[in-house]
PDB file of C-alpha atoms in Angstrom:
ATOM      1  CA  MET A 203     -14.066  25.813  30.781  1.00 42.00           C
ATOM      2  CA  THR A 204     -15.009  22.543  29.097  1.00 42.00           C
ATOM      3  CA  ASP A 205     -14.232  22.237  25.375  1.00 57.00           C
ATOM      4  CA  ASN A 206     -14.438  26.044  24.994  1.00 64.00           C
ATOM      5  CA  GLU A 207     -18.238  25.981  25.272  1.00 74.00           C
ATOM      6  CA  ASN A 208     -20.204  29.172  25.965  1.00 83.00           C
ATOM      7  CA  ILE A 209     -17.116  31.295  25.465  1.00 89.00           C
ATOM      8  CA  LEU A 210     -19.014  34.622  25.439  1.00 89.00           C
ATOM      9  CA  LEU A 211     -20.667  33.734  28.732  1.00 86.00           C
ATOM     10  CA  HIS A 212     -17.287  32.922  30.302  1.00 87.00           C
ATOM     11  CA  LEU A 213     -15.846  36.134  28.903  1.00 90.00           C
ATOM     12  CA  ARG A 214     -18.721  38.188  30.314  1.00 87.00           C
ATOM     13  CA  GLN A 215     -18.390  36.583  33.736  1.00 84.00           C
ATOM     14  CA  GLY A 216     -14.600  36.861  33.911  1.00 86.00           C
ATOM     15  CA  LEU A 217     -14.361  40.421  32.597  1.00 87.00           C
ATOM     16  CA  PRO A 218     -14.501  42.276  35.958  1.00 85.00           C
ATOM     17  CA  GLY A 219     -11.417  40.401  37.159  1.00 85.00           C
ATOM     18  CA  TYR A 220      -9.283  41.144  34.086  1.00 90.00           C
ATOM     19  CA  SER A 221      -6.660  43.870  33.625  1.00 92.00           C
ATOM     20  CA  PRO A 222      -7.797  47.145  31.967  1.00 93.00           C
ATOM     21  CA  THR A 223      -6.245  46.031  28.661  1.00 94.00           C
ATOM     22  CA  LEU A 224      -8.025  42.688  28.649  1.00 94.00           C
ATOM     23  CA  GLN A 225     -11.265  44.394  29.716  1.00 93.00           C
ATOM     24  CA  LYS A 226     -10.981  46.668  26.676  1.00 94.00           C
ATOM     25  CA  LEU A 227     -10.529  43.630  24.443  1.00 94.00           C
ATOM     26  CA  GLY A 228     -13.365  41.761  26.130  1.00 93.00           C
ATOM     27  CA  ASP A 229     -15.767  44.692  25.827  1.00 93.00           C
ATOM     28  CA  PHE A 230     -15.042  44.943  22.116  1.00 94.00           C
ATOM     29  CA  ILE A 231     -15.655  41.217  21.570  1.00 94.00           C
ATOM     30  CA  LEU A 232     -18.884  41.209  23.579  1.00 92.00           C
ATOM     31  CA  THR A 233     -20.185  44.293  21.774  1.00 90.00           C
ATOM     32  CA  ASP A 234     -19.765  42.849  18.276  1.00 88.00           C
ATOM     33  CA  PRO A 235     -18.750  39.157  18.271  1.00 89.00           C
ATOM     34  CA  GLN A 236     -19.851  38.780  14.647  1.00 84.00           C
ATOM     35  CA  LYS A 237     -17.301  41.362  13.546  1.00 87.00           C
ATOM     36  CA  VAL A 238     -14.505  39.668  15.513  1.00 89.00           C
ATOM     37  CA  LEU A 239     -15.075  36.455  13.553  1.00 86.00           C
ATOM     38  CA  TYR A 240     -13.708  38.192  10.446  1.00 80.00           C
ATOM     39  CA  LEU A 241     -10.729  39.915  12.074  1.00 84.00           C
ATOM     40  CA  THR A 242      -7.188  38.574  12.168  1.00 85.00           C
ATOM     41  CA  ILE A 243      -5.298  38.756  15.462  1.00 90.00           C
ATOM     42  CA  THR A 244      -3.426  41.781  14.127  1.00 88.00           C
ATOM     43  CA  GLU A 245      -6.651  43.525  13.087  1.00 87.00           C
ATOM     44  CA  LEU A 246      -8.295  42.854  16.462  1.00 93.00           C
ATOM     45  CA  ALA A 247      -5.266  44.266  18.271  1.00 92.00           C
ATOM     46  CA  ARG A 248      -5.355  47.357  16.022  1.00 91.00           C
ATOM     47  CA  GLU A 249      -9.130  47.853  16.413  1.00 91.00           C
ATOM     48  CA  THR A 250      -8.836  47.772  20.203  1.00 93.00           C
ATOM     49  CA  ASP A 251      -5.554  49.683  20.437  1.00 94.00           C
ATOM     50  CA  THR A 252      -3.956  46.766  22.261  1.00 94.00           C
ATOM     51  CA  SER A 253      -1.391  44.181  21.135  1.00 94.00           C
ATOM     52  CA  GLU A 254      -1.287  40.689  19.671  1.00 92.00           C
ATOM     53  CA  ALA A 255       0.261  39.487  22.932  1.00 93.00           C
ATOM     54  CA  SER A 256      -2.758  40.835  24.840  1.00 94.00           C
ATOM     55  CA  VAL A 257      -5.153  39.070  22.470  1.00 94.00           C
ATOM     56  CA  THR A 258      -3.271  35.804  22.975  1.00 94.00           C
ATOM     57  CA  ARG A 259      -3.314  36.306  26.735  1.00 93.00           C
ATOM     58  CA  LEU A 260      -7.089  36.789  26.687  1.00 94.00           C
ATOM     59  CA  CYS A 261      -7.518  33.625  24.603  1.00 94.00           C
ATOM     60  CA  ARG A 262      -5.568  31.647  27.180  1.00 92.00           C
ATOM     61  CA  HIS A 263      -7.614  33.140  30.017  1.00 91.00           C
ATOM     62  CA  LEU A 264     -10.634  31.682  28.223  1.00 91.00           C
ATOM     63  CA  GLY A 265      -9.085  28.221  27.980  1.00 90.00           C
ATOM     64  CA  CYS A 266      -8.016  28.422  24.333  1.00 92.00           C
ATOM     65  CA  LYS A 267      -4.534  27.565  23.122  1.00 90.00           C
ATOM     66  CA  GLY A 268      -4.492  30.490  20.730  1.00 90.00           C
ATOM     67  CA  TYR A 269      -6.475  32.897  18.571  1.00 91.00           C
ATOM     68  CA  THR A 270      -7.525  30.280  15.999  1.00 88.00           C
ATOM     69  CA  GLU A 271      -9.069  28.053  18.659  1.00 91.00           C
ATOM     70  CA  PHE A 272     -10.742  31.083  20.206  1.00 92.00           C
ATOM     71  CA  LYS A 273     -12.346  32.078  16.884  1.00 90.00           C
ATOM     72  CA  MET A 274     -13.654  28.558  16.357  1.00 89.00           C
ATOM     73  CA  ALA A 275     -15.236  28.576  19.814  1.00 90.00           C
ATOM     74  CA  LEU A 276     -16.623  32.065  19.186  1.00 90.00           C
ATOM     75  CA  ALA A 277     -18.155  30.993  15.867  1.00 87.00           C
ATOM     76  CA  LEU A 278     -19.950  28.082  17.544  1.00 86.00           C
ATOM     77  CA  ASP A 279     -21.206  30.334  20.327  1.00 83.00           C
ATOM     78  CA  VAL A 280     -22.482  32.980  17.925  1.00 82.00           C
ATOM     79  CA  GLN A 281     -24.237  30.324  15.864  1.00 75.00           C
ATOM     80  CA  HIS A 282     -25.879  28.357  18.649  1.00 71.00           C
ATOM     81  CA  ASN A 283     -26.187  30.426  21.787  1.00 59.00           C
ATOM     82  CA  GLN A 284     -27.220  33.929  20.854  1.00 55.00           C
ATOM     83  CA  PRO A 285     -30.824  34.747  21.897  1.00 53.00           C
ATOM     84  CA  ALA A 286     -33.325  35.111  19.093  1.00 52.00           C
ATOM     85  CA  ALA A 287     -33.990  38.691  18.075  1.00 50.00           C
ATOM     86  CA  LEU A 288     -37.278  40.138  19.235  1.00 51.00           C
ATOM     87  CA  THR A 289     -39.505  41.260  16.413  1.00 53.00           C
ATOM     88  CA  SER A 290     -41.897  43.399  18.441  1.00 59.00           C
ATOM     89  CA  GLY A 291     -39.274  45.665  20.011  1.00 67.00           C
ATOM     90  CA  ASP A 292     -41.552  45.899  23.062  1.00 77.00           C
ATOM     91  CA  SER A 293     -39.597  46.858  26.221  1.00 77.00           C
ATOM     92  CA  ILE A 294     -41.507  44.314  28.310  1.00 83.00           C
ATOM     93  CA  ASP A 295     -40.668  41.493  25.890  1.00 82.00           C
ATOM     94  CA  MET A 296     -37.029  42.594  25.932  1.00 82.00           C
ATOM     95  CA  LEU A 297     -36.915  42.502  29.739  1.00 81.00           C
ATOM     96  CA  VAL A 298     -38.535  39.064  29.791  1.00 84.00           C
ATOM     97  CA  GLU A 299     -36.045  37.727  27.238  1.00 83.00           C
ATOM     98  CA  GLU A 300     -33.097  39.235  29.117  1.00 81.00           C
ATOM     99  CA  THR A 301     -34.284  37.651  32.366  1.00 85.00           C
ATOM    100  CA  VAL A 302     -34.913  34.246  30.798  1.00 87.00           C
ATOM    101  CA  GLN A 303     -31.500  34.366  29.138  1.00 84.00           C
ATOM    102  CA  ALA A 304     -29.889  35.141  32.511  1.00 84.00           C
ATOM    103  CA  LEU A 305     -31.489  31.990  33.908  1.00 89.00           C
ATOM    104  CA  ARG A 306     -30.308  29.912  30.952  1.00 87.00           C
ATOM    105  CA  ASP A 307     -26.783  31.299  31.232  1.00 85.00           C
ATOM    106  CA  THR A 308     -26.641  30.634  34.966  1.00 89.00           C
ATOM    107  CA  GLY A 309     -27.763  27.054  34.396  1.00 89.00           C
ATOM    108  CA  LYS A 310     -24.904  26.559  31.940  1.00 84.00           C
ATOM    109  CA  PHE A 311     -22.426  28.177  34.282  1.00 82.00           C
ATOM    110  CA  ILE A 312     -23.102  26.169  37.462  1.00 90.00           C
ATOM    111  CA  ASN A 313     -20.162  23.943  38.276  1.00 90.00           C
ATOM    112  CA  ARG A 314     -21.838  20.643  39.220  1.00 93.00           C
ATOM    113  CA  GLU A 315     -18.874  19.385  41.241  1.00 95.00           C
ATOM    114  CA  VAL A 316     -18.723  22.562  43.315  1.00 96.00           C
ATOM    115  CA  LEU A 317     -22.501  22.397  43.747  1.00 96.00           C
ATOM    116  CA  GLN A 318     -22.278  18.930  45.301  1.00 96.00           C
ATOM    117  CA  LEU A 319     -19.488  20.089  47.617  1.00 97.00           C
ATOM    118  CA  ALA A 320     -21.647  23.044  48.659  1.00 97.00           C
ATOM    119  CA  VAL A 321     -24.664  20.816  49.346  1.00 97.00           C
ATOM    120  CA  GLU A 322     -22.546  18.465  51.472  1.00 97.00           C
ATOM    121  CA  ALA A 323     -21.111  21.455  53.365  1.00 97.00           C
ATOM    122  CA  LEU A 324     -24.639  22.743  54.049  1.00 97.00           C
ATOM    123  CA  HIS A 325     -25.748  19.325  55.222  1.00 96.00           C
ATOM    124  CA  GLN A 326     -22.776  18.781  57.531  1.00 96.00           C
ATOM    125  CA  ALA A 327     -22.399  22.319  58.915  1.00 97.00           C
ATOM    126  CA  ASN A 328     -22.617  22.777  62.672  1.00 96.00           C
ATOM    127  CA  THR A 329     -23.854  26.333  62.126  1.00 97.00           C
ATOM    128  CA  ILE A 330     -24.672  28.381  59.021  1.00 98.00           C
ATOM    129  CA  GLN A 331     -23.974  32.113  58.840  1.00 98.00           C
ATOM    130  CA  ILE A 332     -25.163  34.212  55.879  1.00 98.00           C
ATOM    131  CA  TYR A 333     -23.440  37.532  55.137  1.00 98.00           C
ATOM    132  CA  GLY A 334     -24.563  40.046  52.510  1.00 95.00           C
ATOM    133  CA  VAL A 335     -25.173  43.778  52.207  1.00 93.00           C
ATOM    134  CA  ALA A 336     -27.304  46.055  50.028  1.00 88.00           C
ATOM    135  CA  ALA A 337     -28.736  44.254  46.976  1.00 85.00           C
ATOM    136  CA  SER A 338     -26.945  41.024  47.936  1.00 91.00           C
ATOM    137  CA  ALA A 339     -28.864  41.036  51.218  1.00 93.00           C
ATOM    138  CA  ILE A 340     -32.015  40.352  49.173  1.00 93.00           C
ATOM    139  CA  THR A 341     -30.523  37.054  48.044  1.00 94.00           C
ATOM    140  CA  GLY A 342     -29.442  36.407  51.628  1.00 96.00           C
ATOM    141  CA  GLU A 343     -32.990  36.906  52.880  1.00 96.00           C
ATOM    142  CA  TYR A 344     -34.311  34.454  50.315  1.00 96.00           C
ATOM    143  CA  LEU A 345     -31.665  31.852  51.160  1.00 97.00           C
ATOM    144  CA  HIS A 346     -32.392  32.259  54.873  1.00 97.00           C
ATOM    145  CA  TYR A 347     -36.106  31.726  54.233  1.00 96.00           C
ATOM    146  CA  ARG A 348     -35.565  28.639  52.074  1.00 96.00           C
ATOM    147  CA  LEU A 349     -33.229  27.060  54.658  1.00 96.00           C
ATOM    148  CA  LEU A 350     -35.788  27.757  57.386  1.00 95.00           C
ATOM    149  CA  ARG A 351     -38.404  25.921  55.335  1.00 94.00           C
ATOM    150  CA  LEU A 352     -36.134  22.856  55.459  1.00 95.00           C
ATOM    151  CA  GLY A 353     -35.670  23.097  59.206  1.00 93.00           C
ATOM    152  CA  LYS A 354     -32.058  24.167  58.702  1.00 94.00           C
ATOM    153  CA  SER A 355     -31.104  26.765  61.289  1.00 92.00           C
ATOM    154  CA  ALA A 356     -29.116  29.742  59.981  1.00 96.00           C
ATOM    155  CA  GLN A 357     -28.264  33.282  61.008  1.00 97.00           C
ATOM    156  CA  LEU A 358     -28.478  36.190  58.569  1.00 97.00           C
ATOM    157  CA  PHE A 359     -26.322  39.316  58.882  1.00 97.00           C
ATOM    158  CA  GLY A 360     -26.747  42.458  56.788  1.00 95.00           C
ATOM    159  CA  ASP A 361     -24.767  44.593  59.246  1.00 96.00           C
ATOM    160  CA  MET A 362     -21.106  43.736  58.758  1.00 96.00           C
ATOM    161  CA  HIS A 363     -20.085  45.060  62.188  1.00 97.00           C
ATOM    162  CA  ARG A 364     -22.274  42.397  63.770  1.00 97.00           C
ATOM    163  CA  ALA A 365     -21.144  39.914  61.151  1.00 97.00           C
ATOM    164  CA  ALA A 366     -17.500  40.548  62.112  1.00 97.00           C
ATOM    165  CA  MET A 367     -18.277  39.833  65.760  1.00 98.00           C
ATOM    166  CA  ASN A 368     -20.140  36.693  64.727  1.00 97.00           C
ATOM    167  CA  ALA A 369     -17.292  35.539  62.454  1.00 98.00           C
ATOM    168  CA  SER A 370     -14.730  35.942  65.247  1.00 97.00           C
ATOM    169  CA  THR A 371     -16.565  33.288  67.310  1.00 97.00           C
ATOM    170  CA  LEU A 372     -16.879  30.650  64.582  1.00 97.00           C
ATOM    171  CA  LYS A 373     -15.153  27.276  64.712  1.00 96.00           C
ATOM    172  CA  GLU A 374     -14.094  24.489  62.413  1.00 96.00           C
ATOM    173  CA  GLY A 375     -17.246  22.810  61.132  1.00 96.00           C
ATOM    174  CA  ASP A 376     -19.172  26.094  60.797  1.00 98.00           C
ATOM    175  CA  LEU A 377     -20.172  27.330  57.350  1.00 98.00           C
ATOM    176  CA  VAL A 378     -20.241  30.913  56.089  1.00 98.00           C
ATOM    177  CA  ILE A 379     -22.269  31.767  53.001  1.00 98.00           C
ATOM    178  CA  ALA A 380     -20.957  35.078  51.686  1.00 97.00           C
ATOM    179  CA  ILE A 381     -23.043  36.804  49.024  1.00 95.00           C
ATOM    180  CA  SER A 382     -21.428  39.493  46.899  1.00 92.00           C
ATOM    181  CA  ALA A 383     -22.262  40.174  43.262  1.00 87.00           C
ATOM    182  CA  SER A 384     -18.886  41.834  42.645  1.00 82.00           C
ATOM    183  CA  GLY A 385     -16.819  39.625  44.923  1.00 86.00           C
ATOM    184  CA  SER A 386     -14.974  42.713  46.118  1.00 83.00           C
ATOM    185  CA  THR A 387     -17.325  44.264  48.705  1.00 87.00           C
ATOM    186  CA  LYS A 388     -14.825  45.580  51.254  1.00 88.00           C
ATOM    187  CA  ASP A 389     -16.806  44.979  54.451  1.00 94.00           C
ATOM    188  CA  VAL A 390     -17.939  41.483  53.457  1.00 95.00           C
ATOM    189  CA  MET A 391     -14.386  40.572  52.454  1.00 94.00           C
ATOM    190  CA  HIS A 392     -13.123  41.647  55.875  1.00 96.00           C
ATOM    191  CA  VAL A 393     -15.690  39.428  57.595  1.00 97.00           C
ATOM    192  CA  VAL A 394     -14.804  36.472  55.360  1.00 97.00           C
ATOM    193  CA  LYS A 395     -11.128  36.873  56.312  1.00 97.00           C
ATOM    194  CA  VAL A 396     -12.082  36.823  59.986  1.00 98.00           C
ATOM    195  CA  ALA A 397     -14.147  33.658  59.461  1.00 97.00           C
ATOM    196  CA  LYS A 398     -11.289  31.959  57.582  1.00 97.00           C
ATOM    197  CA  LYS A 399      -8.927  32.668  60.496  1.00 97.00           C
ATOM    198  CA  GLN A 400     -11.362  30.718  62.668  1.00 97.00           C
ATOM    199  CA  ASN A 401     -11.172  27.768  60.226  1.00 97.00           C
ATOM    200  CA  ALA A 402     -14.795  28.143  59.111  1.00 97.00           C
ATOM    201  CA  ARG A 403     -15.558  27.025  55.557  1.00 97.00           C
ATOM    202  CA  VAL A 404     -16.784  29.658  53.105  1.00 98.00           C
ATOM    203  CA  LEU A 405     -19.296  29.192  50.307  1.00 98.00           C
ATOM    204  CA  MET A 406     -19.566  32.259  48.098  1.00 97.00           C
ATOM    205  CA  LEU A 407     -22.448  33.182  45.815  1.00 95.00           C
ATOM    206  CA  SER A 408     -21.388  35.783  43.263  1.00 91.00           C
ATOM    207  CA  ASN A 409     -21.946  37.184  39.798  1.00 85.00           C
ATOM    208  CA  THR A 410     -18.208  37.375  39.141  1.00 81.00           C
ATOM    209  CA  LEU A 411     -15.948  34.498  38.189  1.00 79.00           C
ATOM    210  CA  ARG A 412     -12.653  36.012  39.371  1.00 78.00           C
ATOM    211  CA  SER A 413     -12.569  38.296  42.383  1.00 82.00           C
ATOM    212  CA  PRO A 414     -10.571  38.932  45.571  1.00 85.00           C
ATOM    213  CA  MET A 415     -13.259  37.324  47.729  1.00 90.00           C
ATOM    214  CA  GLY A 416     -13.698  34.414  45.347  1.00 89.00           C
ATOM    215  CA  SER A 417     -10.037  33.514  45.843  1.00 90.00           C
ATOM    216  CA  LEU A 418     -10.655  33.275  49.598  1.00 93.00           C
ATOM    217  CA  ALA A 419     -13.709  31.035  49.324  1.00 95.00           C
ATOM    218  CA  ASP A 420     -13.579  27.257  49.634  1.00 97.00           C
ATOM    219  CA  MET A 421     -16.476  26.971  47.178  1.00 97.00           C
ATOM    220  CA  LEU A 422     -17.691  29.470  44.575  1.00 96.00           C
ATOM    221  CA  LEU A 423     -20.987  29.362  42.705  1.00 95.00           C
ATOM    222  CA  VAL A 424     -21.441  32.005  40.010  1.00 90.00           C
ATOM    223  CA  ALA A 425     -24.651  33.444  38.578  1.00 89.00           C
ATOM    224  CA  ALA A 426     -24.771  34.999  35.126  1.00 80.00           C
ATOM    225  CA  ARG A 427     -24.974  38.722  34.394  1.00 69.00           C
ATOM    226  CA  PRO A 428     -22.401  40.608  36.486  1.00 60.00           C
ATOM    227  CA  GLU A 429     -23.868  43.579  38.332  1.00 56.00           C
ATOM    228  CA  GLY A 430     -22.372  47.066  38.234  1.00 53.00           C
ATOM    229  CA  PRO A 431     -22.885  50.127  40.462  1.00 50.00           C
ATOM    230  CA  PHE A 432     -25.764  51.373  38.293  1.00 48.00           C
ATOM    231  CA  ASN A 433     -27.681  48.102  37.861  1.00 55.00           C
ATOM    232  CA  ALA A 434     -27.163  46.429  41.241  1.00 59.00           C
ATOM    233  CA  GLY A 435     -30.324  44.599  42.243  1.00 60.00           C
ATOM    234  CA  ALA A 436     -31.757  44.622  38.718  1.00 70.00           C
ATOM    235  CA  LEU A 437     -33.855  41.558  37.954  1.00 75.00           C
ATOM    236  CA  SER A 438     -31.588  40.269  35.181  1.00 70.00           C
ATOM    237  CA  GLY A 439     -28.659  40.174  37.606  1.00 72.00           C
ATOM    238  CA  LYS A 440     -30.561  39.053  40.695  1.00 84.00           C
ATOM    239  CA  VAL A 441     -32.572  36.237  39.093  1.00 90.00           C
ATOM    240  CA  GLY A 442     -29.411  34.202  38.468  1.00 90.00           C
ATOM    241  CA  ALA A 443     -28.448  34.424  42.144  1.00 91.00           C
ATOM    242  CA  MET A 444     -31.967  33.361  43.129  1.00 93.00           C
ATOM    243  CA  LEU A 445     -31.607  30.357  40.832  1.00 94.00           C
ATOM    244  CA  LEU A 446     -28.412  29.392  42.664  1.00 96.00           C
ATOM    245  CA  VAL A 447     -30.406  29.399  45.909  1.00 96.00           C
ATOM    246  CA  GLU A 448     -33.128  27.224  44.382  1.00 96.00           C
ATOM    247  CA  VAL A 449     -30.607  24.753  42.999  1.00 96.00           C
ATOM    248  CA  LEU A 450     -28.874  24.488  46.390  1.00 96.00           C
ATOM    249  CA  ILE A 451     -32.176  23.902  48.188  1.00 96.00           C
ATOM    250  CA  ASN A 452     -33.438  21.353  45.657  1.00 94.00           C
ATOM    251  CA  GLU A 453     -30.177  19.408  45.813  1.00 95.00           C
ATOM    252  CA  LEU A 454     -30.265  19.518  49.611  1.00 94.00           C
ATOM    253  CA  MET A 455     -33.783  18.063  49.619  1.00 93.00           C
ATOM    254  CA  THR A 456     -32.637  15.120  47.515  1.00 92.00           C
ATOM    255  CA  HIS A 457     -29.601  14.663  49.742  1.00 92.00           C
ATOM    256  CA  ASP A 458     -31.639  13.636  52.799  1.00 91.00           C
ATOM    257  CA  VAL A 459     -35.356  12.752  53.009  1.00 90.00           C
ATOM    258  CA  ARG A 460     -35.575  14.541  56.356  1.00 93.00           C
ATOM    259  CA  TYR A 461     -35.423  17.880  54.575  1.00 93.00           C
ATOM    260  CA  LEU A 462     -38.521  17.024  52.568  1.00 90.00           C
ATOM    261  CA  ALA A 463     -40.346  16.049  55.760  1.00 91.00           C
ATOM    262  CA  ALA A 464     -39.258  19.309  57.411  1.00 93.00           C
ATOM    263  CA  SER A 465     -40.468  21.278  54.388  1.00 90.00           C
ATOM    264  CA  GLN A 466     -43.921  19.725  54.720  1.00 90.00           C
ATOM    265  CA  GLN A 467     -43.916  20.315  58.476  1.00 92.00           C
ATOM    266  CA  THR A 468     -43.032  23.998  58.215  1.00 91.00           C
ATOM    267  CA  ALA A 469     -45.600  24.497  55.448  1.00 88.00           C
ATOM    268  CA  THR A 470     -48.290  22.948  57.662  1.00 90.00           C
ATOM    269  CA  ALA A 471     -47.359  25.281  60.518  1.00 90.00           C
ATOM    270  CA  THR A 472     -48.218  28.350  58.429  1.00 87.00           C
ATOM    271  CA  LEU A 473     -51.504  27.062  56.970  1.00 85.00           C
ATOM    272  CA  PRO A 474     -53.773  28.552  59.695  1.00 86.00           C
ATOM    273  CA  MET A 475     -52.353  32.005  58.894  1.00 85.00           C
ATOM    274  CA  LEU A 476     -53.299  31.706  55.230  1.00 78.00           C
ATOM    275  CA  MET A 477     -56.993  31.013  55.746  1.00 71.00           C
TER     276      MET A 477
END
């Protein structure tokens, strides 16, 4: 994290990878950050039935030297980055605001250095393999379509048995794009391990900052709003992943003018079907 900016966003993203104790602390902070601003470290530990050592450990996970620095970062975040309250209370307006905020948060969260590495890996890859199941397969379909529009050949696998066979034949210079909101999808993780044994590079698109699969990836791009078992595929979680795809494609188009030419060529090819 840079200068402790967007500390609530980093807490929200990192929460699934924390221990149960730190998750309890994190949930409490995310639920009522305003209240935490007025609590001492001892009071926060008591309120959450944890310990001062656990609070300090969470602060360090978030890039802060201690509780005082954490509270300063939290105060700035509460002041500047909380979405404006909706006056109408309309459920549609609330969904729109939640979705827009997910896009804003994802934009803040994208690591620009990792993004450039990912774009270069896409450009240089001998082959591109996309792996994703269930709701993550939706993002995979969109990525596959956008790469096709640029004339970039890729294979998409939603069946992890076939993906495992595919991964076992990969070579150095091939690129795997693994998509998993949780970063812990068992079947996808198995396939990624197979691909890594073959020396293929792995780019992971996820909604989770710390995960077992994320630790295996060469490059990790994270979208805001972690998904859970009951909201997987929800727009607020999926729109961030779609933004990651758009950012990758846009950066790829600026990387080499041939991609822009291919985009125009593939668009022209479909025109007769639209009339």
